[in-house]
Tab-separated table of C-alpha atoms in Angstrom:
chain	number	residue	atom	x	y	z
A	1	MET	CA	163.788	230.742	38.823
A	2	LYS	CA	161.302	233.575	38.977
A	3	LYS	CA	159.343	231.672	41.620
A	4	LEU	CA	162.503	231.263	43.714
A	5	LEU	CA	163.275	235.000	43.549
A	6	SER	CA	159.741	235.870	44.570
A	7	VAL	CA	159.994	233.704	47.686
A	8	LEU	CA	163.339	235.336	48.576
A	9	PHE	CA	161.893	238.875	48.352
A	10	ILE	CA	158.974	237.887	50.584
A	11	PHE	CA	161.364	236.663	53.332
A	12	LEU	CA	163.421	239.876	53.095
A	13	ALA	CA	160.322	242.024	53.472
A	14	ILE	CA	159.165	240.101	56.545
A	15	PHE	CA	162.627	240.472	58.157
A	16	SER	CA	162.692	244.226	57.515
A	17	LEU	CA	159.308	244.749	59.130
A	18	ALA	CA	160.379	242.782	62.186
A	19	ALA	CA	163.511	244.926	62.576
A	20	CYS	CA	161.473	248.153	62.465
A	21	LYS	CA	159.037	247.066	65.177
A	22	PRO	CA	159.606	249.039	68.398
A	23	GLN	CA	160.979	247.001	71.289
A	24	ALA	CA	159.210	246.867	74.601
A	25	THR	CA	160.880	248.915	77.375
A	26	GLU	CA	160.544	248.811	81.139
A	27	PRO	CA	158.880	251.864	82.632
A	28	VAL	CA	161.310	254.369	84.263
A	29	GLU	CA	160.265	256.087	87.429
A	30	THR	CA	160.878	259.824	87.436
A	31	GLU	CA	161.241	261.891	90.598
A	32	GLU	CA	159.221	264.994	91.001
A	33	PRO	CA	161.524	268.064	91.216
A	34	THR	CA	161.710	269.427	94.727
A	35	ALA	CA	162.390	273.021	95.654
A	36	GLU	CA	165.707	273.613	97.558
A	37	VAL	CA	165.047	274.391	101.185
A	38	ASN	CA	166.898	277.642	102.148
A	39	ASN	CA	166.044	277.567	105.852
A	40	GLY	CA	166.269	281.360	105.978
A	41	GLN	CA	169.931	281.552	104.969
A	42	ARG	CA	171.099	284.564	102.948
A	43	ILE	CA	172.903	283.769	99.718
A	44	ASP	CA	175.588	286.388	98.880
A	45	PHE	CA	176.380	286.732	95.203
A	46	GLY	CA	178.527	289.833	95.849
A	47	ASP	CA	181.838	288.275	94.874
A	48	THR	CA	180.246	286.821	91.761
A	49	PHE	CA	178.601	289.941	90.435
A	50	THR	CA	180.658	292.825	91.926
A	51	GLN	CA	183.065	294.238	89.374
A	52	LYS	CA	186.629	294.538	90.633
A	53	SER	CA	188.381	297.899	90.476
A	54	LYS	CA	192.101	298.508	90.087
A	55	ILE	CA	194.659	300.975	91.397
A	56	THR	CA	198.362	301.341	90.662
A	57	VAL	CA	200.759	302.241	93.459
A	58	TRP	CA	204.350	303.432	93.165
A	59	ILE	CA	206.214	302.552	96.359
A	60	ASP	CA	209.970	302.272	96.820
A	61	ASP	CA	210.305	298.491	97.195
A	62	GLU	CA	212.665	297.008	94.641
A	63	ALA	CA	212.389	293.403	95.859
A	64	GLY	CA	208.611	293.688	96.031
A	65	GLU	CA	208.267	291.503	99.132
A	66	TYR	CA	207.098	294.322	101.375
A	67	MET	CA	204.372	295.487	99.016
A	68	THR	CA	203.256	291.927	98.272
A	69	ALA	CA	202.622	291.483	101.985
A	70	VAL	CA	200.877	294.861	102.318
A	71	ILE	CA	198.599	294.223	99.344
A	72	ALA	CA	197.662	290.781	100.674
A	73	GLU	CA	196.548	292.331	103.967
A	74	PHE	CA	194.752	295.169	102.184
A	75	ASN	CA	192.797	292.672	100.084
A	76	LYS	CA	191.538	290.970	103.228
A	77	LEU	CA	189.585	294.177	103.842
A	78	TYR	CA	188.961	295.118	100.222
A	79	PRO	CA	188.911	291.929	98.117
A	80	ASN	CA	187.436	293.708	95.112
A	81	ILE	CA	190.238	296.250	94.763
A	82	VAL	CA	193.092	294.962	92.636
A	83	VAL	CA	196.359	296.677	93.588
A	84	GLU	CA	199.224	296.694	91.111
A	85	HIS	CA	202.574	297.681	92.598
A	86	GLN	CA	205.358	299.192	90.509
A	87	HIS	CA	208.726	299.976	92.057
A	88	TYR	CA	209.980	303.534	91.725
A	89	GLY	CA	212.516	305.194	93.984
A	90	SER	CA	210.796	307.661	96.290
A	91	VAL	CA	212.850	310.572	94.961
A	92	ASP	CA	211.988	309.608	91.363
A	93	ALA	CA	208.240	309.092	91.661
A	94	ARG	CA	207.267	312.759	91.398
A	95	GLU	CA	209.150	313.324	88.148
A	96	MET	CA	207.850	310.059	86.717
A	97	LEU	CA	204.280	311.042	87.546
A	98	LYS	CA	204.726	314.393	85.826
A	99	THR	CA	205.784	312.483	82.719
A	100	PHE	CA	203.345	309.568	82.674
A	101	GLY	CA	200.373	310.872	84.659
A	102	PRO	CA	198.748	312.972	81.908
A	103	SER	CA	198.666	309.979	79.526
A	104	GLY	CA	196.899	307.787	82.068
A	105	ASN	CA	199.969	305.643	82.682
A	106	GLY	CA	200.836	307.056	86.074
A	107	ALA	CA	200.017	305.908	89.583
A	108	ASP	CA	196.932	306.351	91.714
A	109	VAL	CA	199.154	306.363	94.820
A	110	PHE	CA	202.787	307.485	94.924
A	111	GLN	CA	205.471	307.800	97.591
A	112	PHE	CA	207.975	310.609	98.154
A	113	PRO	CA	210.093	312.223	100.886
A	114	HIS	CA	208.771	315.177	102.879
A	115	ASP	CA	210.725	317.817	100.989
A	116	HIS	CA	208.956	316.919	97.718
A	117	LEU	CA	205.467	317.635	99.033
A	118	ALA	CA	205.082	321.354	98.385
A	119	GLN	CA	206.625	321.080	94.940
A	120	ALA	CA	204.316	318.178	94.086
A	121	VAL	CA	201.322	320.275	95.165
A	122	LEU	CA	202.513	323.183	93.008
A	123	GLU	CA	202.891	320.798	90.082
A	124	ASP	CA	199.239	319.802	90.478
A	125	LEU	CA	200.072	316.203	91.326
A	126	VAL	CA	198.536	315.771	94.787
A	127	TYR	CA	194.896	315.343	95.704
A	128	PRO	CA	194.012	316.911	99.082
A	129	LEU	CA	192.676	314.168	101.315
A	130	PRO	CA	189.125	314.424	102.680
A	131	ALA	CA	188.336	315.629	106.179
A	132	ALA	CA	187.351	312.108	107.236
A	133	THR	CA	190.843	310.865	106.423
A	134	LYS	CA	192.413	313.697	108.397
A	135	THR	CA	190.235	312.841	111.388
A	136	LYS	CA	191.358	309.204	111.249
A	137	LEU	CA	195.010	310.188	111.066
A	138	GLN	CA	194.773	312.718	113.882
A	139	ALA	CA	193.940	309.833	116.198
A	140	ARG	CA	196.900	307.700	115.088
A	141	ALA	CA	199.647	309.505	113.187
A	142	HIS	CA	202.775	310.975	114.788
A	143	GLU	CA	202.201	314.682	115.358
A	144	LEU	CA	205.367	315.706	113.501
A	145	GLY	CA	204.527	313.479	110.548
A	146	LEU	CA	201.026	314.889	110.365
A	147	SER	CA	202.382	318.423	110.603
A	148	ILE	CA	204.785	317.808	107.722
A	149	ALA	CA	201.957	316.392	105.586
A	150	THR	CA	199.658	319.365	106.247
A	151	LEU	CA	199.917	322.519	104.149
A	152	THR	CA	198.033	325.795	103.893
A	153	TYR	CA	197.588	326.460	100.189
A	154	ASP	CA	195.775	328.877	97.892
A	155	GLU	CA	195.352	326.867	94.702
A	156	GLY	CA	194.228	329.800	92.572
A	157	ALA	CA	197.225	331.926	93.516
A	158	LYS	CA	199.539	328.911	93.837
A	159	SER	CA	200.616	330.329	97.166
A	160	PHE	CA	201.482	328.715	100.485
A	161	ASN	CA	201.195	332.030	102.297
A	162	PRO	CA	198.666	331.509	105.123
A	163	SER	CA	197.412	335.074	104.628
A	164	SER	CA	196.565	334.483	100.967
A	165	PRO	CA	192.818	335.250	100.444
A	166	ASN	CA	191.760	331.713	99.517
A	167	ALA	CA	194.344	329.751	101.481
A	168	VAL	CA	192.960	326.533	102.943
A	169	GLU	CA	194.706	324.162	105.320
A	170	GLY	CA	194.634	320.603	104.084
A	171	LEU	CA	196.165	317.185	104.580
A	172	TYR	CA	197.973	316.193	101.404
A	173	ALA	CA	199.621	312.893	102.295
A	174	VAL	CA	199.798	310.055	104.794
A	175	PRO	CA	203.095	309.879	106.723
A	176	MET	CA	204.500	306.341	106.584
A	177	SER	CA	207.770	306.624	108.488
A	178	ILE	CA	209.520	309.394	110.381
A	179	GLU	CA	213.199	310.035	110.967
A	180	SER	CA	215.854	312.291	112.453
A	181	VAL	CA	219.600	312.382	112.843
A	182	GLY	CA	221.062	311.384	116.198
A	183	LEU	CA	224.331	310.986	118.062
A	184	PHE	CA	225.754	307.566	117.153
A	185	TYR	CA	228.510	306.285	119.436
A	186	ASN	CA	230.904	303.338	119.470
A	187	THR	CA	230.046	301.301	122.572
A	188	ASP	CA	233.545	299.817	122.703
A	189	LEU	CA	234.959	303.329	123.124
A	190	ILE	CA	232.149	305.120	124.968
A	191	THR	CA	230.302	303.732	127.973
A	192	THR	CA	228.020	306.667	128.740
A	193	PRO	CA	227.321	309.099	125.881
A	194	ALA	CA	227.775	312.820	126.416
A	195	THR	CA	224.660	314.832	127.144
A	196	THR	CA	226.278	318.248	126.602
A	197	TYR	CA	228.516	319.559	123.860
A	198	GLU	CA	230.714	321.075	126.551
A	199	ALA	CA	231.528	317.634	127.957
A	200	LEU	CA	231.864	316.110	124.506
A	201	LEU	CA	234.314	318.747	123.259
A	202	ALA	CA	236.382	318.572	126.445
A	203	ALA	CA	236.788	314.831	125.908
A	204	ALA	CA	237.539	315.513	122.244
A	205	ALA	CA	240.576	317.609	123.156
A	206	THR	CA	242.069	314.674	125.050
A	207	TRP	CA	241.222	312.112	122.378
A	208	ASN	CA	242.458	314.188	119.463
A	209	ALA	CA	245.842	314.744	121.127
A	210	ALA	CA	246.365	311.077	122.037
A	211	PRO	CA	248.422	308.711	119.828
A	212	ALA	CA	246.238	306.705	117.471
A	213	ALA	CA	245.591	303.144	118.646
A	214	ASP	CA	246.450	301.650	115.258
A	215	ASN	CA	249.852	303.324	114.951
A	216	ALA	CA	252.658	301.051	113.830
A	217	VAL	CA	255.824	300.851	115.900
A	218	GLY	CA	257.587	304.191	115.698
A	219	ASP	CA	254.498	306.019	114.430
A	220	THR	CA	253.667	308.800	116.888
A	221	ARG	CA	250.825	310.465	115.032
A	222	THR	CA	247.836	311.557	117.070
A	223	ASN	CA	244.230	310.714	116.371
A	224	ALA	CA	243.730	314.197	114.945
A	225	GLN	CA	246.775	313.902	112.697
A	226	LYS	CA	245.407	310.661	111.275
A	227	GLY	CA	241.964	312.182	110.757
A	228	TYR	CA	240.392	310.232	113.627
A	229	PHE	CA	238.632	313.233	115.149
A	230	TYR	CA	236.504	312.496	118.193
A	231	LEU	CA	233.227	313.597	116.570
A	232	GLY	CA	232.317	313.380	112.915
A	233	THR	CA	229.321	313.707	110.627
A	234	SER	CA	228.111	311.207	108.067
A	235	SER	CA	227.517	314.164	105.728
A	236	HIS	CA	229.818	317.210	105.995
A	237	TRP	CA	229.930	320.245	108.241
A	238	GLY	CA	228.358	322.496	105.620
A	239	ASP	CA	225.089	320.529	105.613
A	240	SER	CA	222.334	322.712	107.072
A	241	TYR	CA	220.036	319.719	107.566
A	242	PHE	CA	222.565	318.098	109.903
A	243	ASN	CA	223.473	321.423	111.528
A	244	GLN	CA	219.924	322.435	112.427
A	245	HIS	CA	220.394	321.021	115.919
A	246	ILE	CA	223.204	323.553	116.425
A	247	TYR	CA	221.223	326.418	114.912
A	248	SER	CA	218.261	325.707	117.180
A	249	ALA	CA	220.385	326.005	120.329
A	250	PHE	CA	221.145	329.581	119.266
A	251	GLY	CA	217.560	330.385	118.266
A	252	PHE	CA	217.860	330.139	114.482
A	253	TYR	CA	215.030	328.479	112.547
A	254	PRO	CA	214.920	329.070	108.782
A	255	PHE	CA	211.776	330.855	107.590
A	256	GLY	CA	210.862	332.039	111.063
A	257	PRO	CA	209.660	330.342	114.263
A	258	THR	CA	206.987	328.357	112.400
A	259	LEU	CA	209.355	327.569	109.510
A	260	ASP	CA	206.881	328.660	106.828
A	261	ASP	CA	207.523	332.349	106.056
A	262	PRO	CA	209.112	332.469	102.577
A	263	SER	CA	209.705	336.232	102.695
A	264	ALA	CA	213.060	335.688	104.402
A	265	VAL	CA	215.234	332.857	105.633
A	266	GLY	CA	216.557	335.019	108.442
A	267	PHE	CA	220.207	334.023	108.007
A	268	ALA	CA	221.235	336.935	110.252
A	269	ASN	CA	219.859	334.921	113.162
A	270	ALA	CA	222.439	332.216	112.413
A	271	VAL	CA	225.420	334.468	113.217
A	272	PRO	CA	225.795	333.362	116.884
A	273	ALA	CA	225.659	329.707	115.808
A	274	LEU	CA	228.220	330.284	113.045
A	275	THR	CA	230.523	332.007	115.514
A	276	TRP	CA	230.325	329.045	117.901
A	277	MET	CA	230.866	326.582	115.061
A	278	VAL	CA	234.048	328.196	113.763
A	279	ASN	CA	235.563	329.055	117.149
A	280	THR	CA	234.519	326.077	119.300
A	281	LEU	CA	233.381	323.189	117.120
A	282	LYS	CA	235.749	323.348	114.168
A	283	PRO	CA	239.019	322.830	116.123
A	284	ALA	CA	237.601	319.629	117.626
A	285	VAL	CA	236.127	318.069	114.474
A	286	THR	CA	238.365	319.081	111.554
A	287	GLY	CA	241.203	321.028	113.161
A	288	THR	CA	242.491	323.392	110.498
A	289	GLY	CA	240.892	321.301	107.755
A	290	ALA	CA	237.991	322.158	105.475
A	291	HIS	CA	234.348	321.379	106.190
A	292	ASN	CA	234.597	318.129	104.215
A	293	SER	CA	238.188	317.147	104.947
A	294	VAL	CA	237.398	314.201	107.230
A	295	THR	CA	235.977	310.853	106.090
A	296	ALA	CA	234.165	310.305	109.363
A	297	GLY	CA	231.647	307.815	107.985
A	298	ALA	CA	234.325	305.313	107.027
A	299	ASN	CA	236.252	305.945	110.239
A	300	PHE	CA	233.203	305.249	112.394
A	301	GLU	CA	232.307	302.134	110.419
A	302	LEU	CA	235.827	300.806	110.980
A	303	GLY	CA	235.613	301.499	114.707
A	304	LYS	CA	238.255	304.243	114.608
A	305	ILE	CA	236.286	307.111	116.196
A	306	PRO	CA	233.881	307.379	119.135
A	307	TYR	CA	231.069	309.579	117.768
A	308	ILE	CA	229.299	310.479	114.550
A	309	ILE	CA	226.145	312.424	113.723
A	310	ALA	CA	224.174	310.126	111.437
A	311	GLY	CA	220.669	309.016	110.521
A	312	PRO	CA	218.648	305.807	110.219
A	313	TRP	CA	219.777	305.429	106.613
A	314	ASN	CA	223.254	304.613	108.004
A	315	HIS	CA	222.139	301.629	110.085
A	316	GLU	CA	222.417	299.103	107.268
A	317	ALA	CA	226.114	299.792	106.655
A	318	TYR	CA	227.004	300.141	110.323
A	319	GLN	CA	225.240	296.928	111.322
A	320	LYS	CA	227.144	294.998	108.668
A	321	SER	CA	230.508	296.197	109.983
A	322	ALA	CA	232.498	293.463	111.700
A	323	THR	CA	234.540	296.063	113.594
A	324	LEU	CA	231.746	298.190	115.048
A	325	ASN	CA	229.396	297.955	118.009
A	326	TYR	CA	227.290	301.066	118.430
A	327	ALA	CA	224.224	302.701	119.919
A	328	VAL	CA	222.364	305.991	119.412
A	329	ALA	CA	221.811	308.816	121.890
A	330	PRO	CA	219.929	312.137	121.732
A	331	MET	CA	221.874	315.141	120.499
A	332	PRO	CA	223.708	316.916	123.358
A	333	THR	CA	222.730	320.366	124.580
A	334	ILE	CA	224.756	323.528	123.892
A	335	ASN	CA	225.135	326.068	126.690
A	336	GLY	CA	222.190	324.429	128.433
A	337	ASN	CA	219.927	324.844	125.405
A	338	ALA	CA	218.175	321.884	123.789
A	339	THR	CA	219.320	320.950	120.301
A	340	ARG	CA	216.285	320.373	118.084
A	341	THR	CA	216.894	318.383	114.913
A	342	PHE	CA	214.834	318.465	111.754
A	343	ALA	CA	212.233	315.715	111.531
A	344	GLY	CA	211.677	314.203	108.126
A	345	ALA	CA	209.074	311.770	106.848
A	346	MET	CA	208.370	309.399	104.004
A	347	MET	CA	204.809	309.806	102.802
A	348	ALA	CA	202.223	308.512	100.346
A	349	ALA	CA	199.726	310.632	98.422
A	350	VAL	CA	196.855	310.217	95.982
A	351	TYR	CA	197.412	311.449	92.421
A	352	LYS	CA	195.152	314.425	91.788
A	353	TYR	CA	193.900	313.058	88.461
A	354	SER	CA	193.477	309.445	89.526
A	355	GLU	CA	190.367	307.903	87.987
A	356	ASN	CA	189.821	305.868	91.137
A	357	LYS	CA	190.411	308.288	93.993
A	358	GLU	CA	188.009	306.519	96.339
A	359	ASP	CA	190.004	303.284	96.320
A	360	ALA	CA	193.319	305.142	96.329
A	361	ILE	CA	192.230	306.927	99.513
A	362	LYS	CA	191.369	303.580	101.090
A	363	PHE	CA	194.863	302.364	100.292
A	364	VAL	CA	196.726	305.354	101.758
A	365	GLU	CA	194.542	305.170	104.867
A	366	PHE	CA	195.442	301.487	105.167
A	367	LEU	CA	199.140	302.394	105.140
A	368	ASN	CA	198.549	303.989	108.553
A	369	SER	CA	197.067	300.795	110.012
A	370	ASP	CA	198.863	298.669	112.590
A	371	ILE	CA	199.365	295.756	110.209
A	372	ALA	CA	200.767	297.953	107.419
A	373	MET	CA	203.109	299.681	109.866
A	374	GLU	CA	204.199	296.318	111.258
A	375	LEU	CA	205.055	295.107	107.756
A	376	GLN	CA	206.966	298.321	107.045
A	377	TYR	CA	209.059	297.749	110.162
A	378	GLU	CA	209.533	294.044	109.383
A	379	TYR	CA	210.679	294.571	105.801
A	380	LYS	CA	212.181	298.085	105.891
A	381	GLY	CA	213.259	298.574	109.504
A	382	LYS	CA	211.765	302.074	109.595
A	383	LEU	CA	210.198	303.870	112.536
A	384	PRO	CA	206.414	303.916	111.974
A	385	ALA	CA	204.901	307.396	111.841
A	386	LEU	CA	202.536	306.601	114.692
A	387	LYS	CA	201.836	308.224	118.025
A	388	THR	CA	204.309	307.022	120.641
A	389	GLU	CA	201.635	305.169	122.621
A	390	LEU	CA	200.652	303.162	119.528
A	391	LEU	CA	204.149	301.828	118.864
A	392	GLU	CA	203.524	299.057	121.385
A	393	ASN	CA	201.091	297.580	118.842
A	394	ILE	CA	203.935	297.083	116.357
A	395	GLU	CA	205.800	293.921	117.240
A	396	GLY	CA	209.499	294.464	117.846
A	397	VAL	CA	209.605	298.261	117.643
A	398	ASN	CA	209.705	299.008	121.364
A	399	GLU	CA	212.527	296.484	121.744
A	400	ASP	CA	214.538	298.080	118.932
A	401	THR	CA	216.926	300.292	120.898
A	402	LEU	CA	218.210	302.080	117.798
A	403	LEU	CA	214.749	303.137	116.661
A	404	MET	CA	213.661	304.011	120.177
A	405	ALA	CA	216.660	306.326	120.494
A	406	MET	CA	215.520	308.101	117.350
A	407	ALA	CA	211.969	308.230	118.691
A	408	ALA	CA	213.347	309.960	121.790
A	409	GLN	CA	215.187	312.482	119.607
A	410	LEU	CA	212.000	313.182	117.672
A	411	GLU	CA	210.270	314.282	120.866
A	412	THR	CA	212.190	317.573	120.617
A	413	SER	CA	212.569	317.764	116.822
A	414	VAL	CA	210.886	320.322	114.602
A	415	PRO	CA	209.250	319.542	111.256
A	416	MET	CA	211.514	320.295	108.362
A	417	PRO	CA	210.136	323.186	106.269
A	418	THR	CA	207.968	322.003	103.397
A	419	ILE	CA	207.305	325.305	101.645
A	420	PRO	CA	208.667	325.174	98.077
A	421	GLN	CA	211.142	327.980	98.810
A	422	VAL	CA	213.115	325.588	101.012
A	423	THR	CA	214.709	324.487	97.741
A	424	TYR	CA	216.516	327.836	97.685
A	425	TYR	CA	217.702	327.544	101.291
A	426	TRP	CA	220.166	324.668	101.098
A	427	GLY	CA	222.611	326.122	98.577
A	428	PRO	CA	223.096	329.556	100.177
A	429	GLY	CA	223.095	327.904	103.606
A	430	GLU	CA	225.924	325.564	102.652
A	431	THR	CA	227.941	328.325	101.027
A	432	MET	CA	227.526	330.473	104.137
A	433	ILE	CA	229.040	327.791	106.381
A	434	ILE	CA	231.836	327.009	103.941
A	435	GLN	CA	232.820	330.663	103.719
A	436	VAL	CA	233.049	330.917	107.494
A	437	TRP	CA	234.626	327.489	108.065
A	438	ASN	CA	237.127	327.373	105.205
A	439	ASN	CA	237.771	330.967	104.231
A	440	ALA	CA	237.584	332.892	107.525
A	441	VAL	CA	234.775	335.126	106.252
A	442	ALA	CA	233.060	336.988	109.091
A	443	PRO	CA	229.797	335.234	110.068
A	444	ALA	CA	227.729	338.407	109.657
A	445	THR	CA	229.110	338.970	106.152
A	446	ALA	CA	228.497	335.366	105.132
A	447	ALA	CA	224.944	335.513	106.500
A	448	ALA	CA	224.121	338.698	104.581
A	449	THR	CA	225.469	337.177	101.362
A	450	ALA	CA	223.411	334.023	101.920
A	451	GLU	CA	220.214	336.019	102.459
A	452	ALA	CA	220.779	337.986	99.260
A	453	SER	CA	221.447	334.766	97.358
A	454	TYR	CA	218.233	333.246	98.674
A	455	ARG	CA	216.170	336.277	97.708
A	456	THR	CA	217.564	336.224	94.187
A	457	SER	CA	216.911	332.503	93.727
A	458	ALA	CA	213.413	332.757	95.194
A	459	GLY	CA	212.569	335.703	92.942
A	460	LEU	CA	212.119	338.138	95.807
A	461	GLY	CA	214.486	340.785	94.515
A	462	GLU	CA	216.353	343.233	96.718
A	463	GLY	CA	215.378	343.375	100.344
A	464	ASN	CA	216.520	343.889	103.858
C-alpha cells in the first residue's frame, strides 16, 4: 500500500512540473513609433484652453425667440462669450437693476426707453461707453438716436448742466430702434392724405356735420354727434408728447431750443399754440367735449373715422382689424410751419458695476450691426436706429411702407428731452392743456400756473 502511494505522488509531481513549464510563443513584430508629420500646419488649441466668460442681458423679449437668434449670431463672432438672456419689460429693467444689481444678481446689459436714460445715469446704473464705441456708432447710428443717447454730465455734482465745471459729454447707450408719432389714415376713406392742418380741418367740418354711415333707418345723428370726429388721437388731447408737433409749429420747445435747459420749461412760449388748439382744433376733434371725451382709437380700428395721430406701437392692433385698411403720412403743417414731432428711442446700456464690462460692450456694439438690426425688424417689426442710407442693408425695411412713413417723419423730428427734469414737465403740461380745453382758463394764466408747478416739483423755488 505504501509503495502504491509513493508511485502516485511521483506521478503527481511530474504532472505539476510539466504544467508550470513556460510555453513557447511566436515572436511578435513591433513597429517603431513614428513622429506625426505636421507639414507646417498650425494647431489651434484656443477653444480647448480658453476659458469662457459670461454676461447676462435683460432685453424685452418675452417669447425669447428674438434674443435666441441674436445670441446665436453674436456667438459666431465671440464663441467664448456665453450670453444669458432674461426677459424684463423695458420700463421695468431700471428698477429691477437698482434692486438686484448691488447683490451681483443684476444684468451686464439692460434695455430701457429713452426717457429713462438720465434717471438711470443719476442712479449710478449706466457705464459711459468708450470713445471707440462712440466712433463706431457715429458711422452707423441714426443721428437722432445717437443724440438721445448722448448726455453732458458732471458726475461729481450729479448735474446735466453743460456749464457745470466738470461736465463731460458722453455716449451712455446704444440706440436700438427709433420711433415717432405720425398721421394714420383710413385708405378706404382717404385717397390722398392732407398735408396742411388748414385743409384737414376744412374737410373735418364737412365730415363732422354729415350723417354717420352706420346710422339705422330713422337715425339722423351726425358723425360728430356719434363721436366719429374726423381726426382723433390714440392718446388724448392733453398729452404733451403727442402735441409737440403742434407746439413746434408755434415755436415752443420745452427746456429751450436745445431741449436741455432745466432752469425753465418756458410754458409762456406755448400760449400761441394753446390759443390755436382751443379755438381752431378743439371744435373739429371733440366739439364741446373734454380733452378725453372721444374714444378715437377704437373708432379708427373699427374703420369709423378717417384720421388718427398714433405711433408704431398701434400697428399690431390696427393690422389685426378686419375692418381697417390704413397707411401713415407725415404730420401736416400749420400756417405753413413744419410740425416737428418728438423722436423716441429704445436703447441698451452697460451696467456701471458689471464685472465683465469688456464683453458687455461687445454685445451692445453688436446690437448696432446689420444682422442684429435685421433680426430686430424680423421679430419685433421696429424701425432700426440706423442712418437712412444703411436701411437698405436690412431686408424688408425699405419695402415696409408703414415704417418708411415713420422714417420720413423722423427727418424733421426733434429728440425728446432726456434731462431728468423732464419728469416734472408732463404733469404740469397736461394740466395746462386740460385747464384751457375743458375749463376755459386763459392760455396765459394756465401757462403761468404750469411753470410755477414745474419749478416747485423740480425744486427750483420761486422764479420768473
